[in-house]
Coordinates of C-alpha atoms and ligand atoms in Angstrom, one line a residue:
X4 CA 0.0 0.0 0.0
X5 CA 1.3 3.4 -0.9
X6 CA 0.0 6.9 -0.1
X7 CA 0.0 10.0 -2.2
X8 CA -1.0 13.5 -1.0
X9 CA -1.9 16.5 -2.9
X10 CA -1.8 19.9 -1.0
X11 CA -4.2 22.6 -2.1
X12 CA -5.3 25.9 -0.7
X13 CA -8.5 28.0 -0.7
X14 CA -9.8 31.1 1.0
X15 CA -13.4 31.3 2.1
X16 CA -15.8 33.1 4.4
X17 CA -18.2 31.5 6.8
X18 CA -19.9 31.8 10.2
X19 CA -20.8 29.1 12.7
X20 CA -24.4 29.5 13.6
X21 CA -27.0 27.1 14.8
X22 CA -30.4 28.6 13.8
X23 CA -32.1 26.6 16.5
X24 CA -30.2 28.5 19.2
X25 CA -30.6 32.0 20.5
X26 CA -27.9 34.5 19.4
X27 CA -26.4 34.4 22.9
X28 CA -25.9 30.7 22.9
X29 CA -24.4 30.8 19.4
X30 CA -21.9 33.4 20.7
X31 CA -21.2 31.4 23.8
X32 CA -20.5 28.2 21.8
X33 CA -18.9 29.5 18.7
X34 CA -17.2 32.7 19.9
X35 CA -15.8 34.9 17.1
X36 CA -16.8 32.3 14.6
X37 CA -20.4 33.2 15.2
X38 CA -19.8 36.8 14.0
X39 CA -23.0 37.7 12.2
X40 CA -21.3 39.4 9.3
X41 CA -18.9 36.6 8.5
X42 CA -15.2 36.1 8.7
X43 CA -12.6 34.4 6.6
X44 CA -10.0 31.6 6.8
X45 CA -7.1 30.5 4.7
X46 CA -7.8 26.8 4.5
X47 CA -5.1 24.3 3.6
X48 CA -6.4 21.1 2.2
X49 CA -4.4 17.8 2.1
X50 CA -6.0 15.1 0.0
X51 CA -4.4 11.6 0.5
X52 CA -5.2 8.7 -1.7
X53 CA -3.8 5.1 -1.3
X54 CA -3.5 1.9 -3.3
X55 CA -0.8 0.0 -5.1
X56 CA 1.7 1.2 -7.7
X57 CA 0.7 0.5 -11.3
X58 CA 3.5 -1.5 -12.9
X59 CA 3.1 0.1 -16.3
X60 CA 3.2 3.7 -15.0
X61 CA 5.0 3.5 -11.7
X62 CA 2.2 5.7 -10.4
X63 CA -0.4 5.1 -7.8
X64 CA -2.6 7.6 -9.7
X65 CA -1.8 10.5 -12.0
X66 CA -1.1 13.4 -9.7
X67 CA -2.2 15.9 -12.3
X68 CA -5.4 14.1 -12.7
X69 CA -5.9 14.2 -8.9
X70 CA -5.2 17.9 -8.9
X71 CA -7.8 18.4 -11.7
X72 CA -10.4 16.4 -9.8
X73 CA -9.8 18.5 -6.6
X74 CA -10.0 21.7 -8.6
X75 CA -13.2 20.8 -10.4
X76 CA -15.1 19.3 -7.6
X77 CA -13.8 21.2 -4.6
X78 CA -11.7 24.3 -5.2
X79 CA -13.8 25.8 -7.9
X80 CA -16.8 25.5 -5.6
X81 CA -15.2 26.8 -2.4
X82 CA -12.4 29.2 -3.2
X83 CA -13.4 32.9 -2.5
X84 CA -16.9 31.8 -1.6
X85 CA -19.1 32.3 1.4
X86 CA -19.4 28.7 2.5
X87 CA -22.8 29.2 4.3
X88 CA -24.4 30.8 1.2
X89 CA -22.7 30.0 -2.0
X90 CA -21.9 26.3 -1.8
X91 CA -24.6 23.8 -2.8
X92 CA -23.0 20.8 -1.1
X93 CA -22.7 22.7 2.2
X94 CA -26.3 23.9 2.3
X95 CA -28.1 23.3 5.6
X96 CA -24.8 22.2 7.2
X97 CA -22.9 23.9 10.0
X98 CA -19.8 25.1 8.2
X99 CA -17.3 23.8 10.8
X100 CA -14.0 22.5 9.6
X101 CA -15.2 19.0 10.5
X102 CA -18.2 19.2 8.3
X103 CA -16.3 20.8 5.5
X104 CA -13.8 18.0 5.5
X105 CA -16.6 15.4 5.4
X106 CA -18.3 17.2 2.6
X107 CA -15.0 17.4 0.6
X108 CA -14.7 13.6 1.0
X109 CA -18.2 13.1 -0.4
X110 CA -17.3 15.4 -3.3
X111 CA -14.2 13.5 -4.3
X112 CA -14.8 9.8 -3.5
X113 CA -17.1 9.1 -6.6
X114 CA -14.3 10.2 -9.0
X115 CA -11.5 7.9 -7.8
X116 CA -11.5 4.7 -9.9
X117 CA -10.9 1.4 -8.2
X118 CA -8.4 0.3 -7.0
X119 CA -7.4 3.8 -6.0
X120 CA -9.0 4.7 -2.6
X121 CA -9.4 8.0 -0.8
X122 CA -7.5 7.7 2.5
X123 CA -7.8 11.1 4.3
X124 CA -9.1 14.6 3.9
X125 CA -7.0 16.8 6.2
X126 CA -8.1 20.4 6.5
X127 CA -6.4 23.2 8.3
X128 CA -8.6 26.1 9.4
X129 CA -5.6 27.9 11.0
X130 CA -2.0 26.8 11.2
X131 CA -2.7 25.4 14.6
X132 CA -6.1 23.7 14.0
X133 CA -6.9 21.0 11.6
X134 CA -9.2 18.0 11.2
X135 CA -8.6 14.7 9.6
X136 CA -11.4 12.6 8.1
X137 CA -10.8 9.0 7.1
X138 CA -14.3 8.4 5.6
X139 CA -17.4 6.7 6.9
X140 CA -17.0 3.4 8.8
X141 CA -18.5 1.5 5.8
X142 CA -15.8 2.8 3.5
X143 CA -13.0 1.9 5.9
X144 CA -14.4 -1.6 6.5
X145 CA -14.5 -2.1 2.8
X146 CA -10.9 -0.8 2.6
X147 CA -9.6 -3.7 4.8
X148 CA -10.7 -6.1 2.1
X149 CA -8.0 -4.8 -0.2
X150 CA -5.3 -4.8 2.4
X151 CA -2.7 -7.6 2.5
Ligands
NI24 NI1 -14.3 30.4 11.5

């Protein structure tokens, strides 16, 4: 098994706000991220895929192709956008880094041909805070079938 990571970057605005709570509770839970008039982050995105090296190419997967997939299905939809308002695949979701990472996974996973598998979406919200998502349990269980 070998792993390949593509690093990407996007800027976006958001706010964290649960519409079922009063404003005070939102401010208590989310702090500055509840700011009504939005704020921005410089997100760093690490997309890691895994699989076996193809004997004919020496590649796990064409890194340029991976870059194009990320651009088309993720970056073009998120970069310089308001995540709460502009992004169809984040509608009705709390735009936390956790939920954004999970949504990015869902955006990419249909486009990776077997036997290449998505391994991890790692998303930095700030240089000191990041999340890692390794997919739903069902995907990881399936993954074990391909491991030696
Ligand atoms: Ni924020």
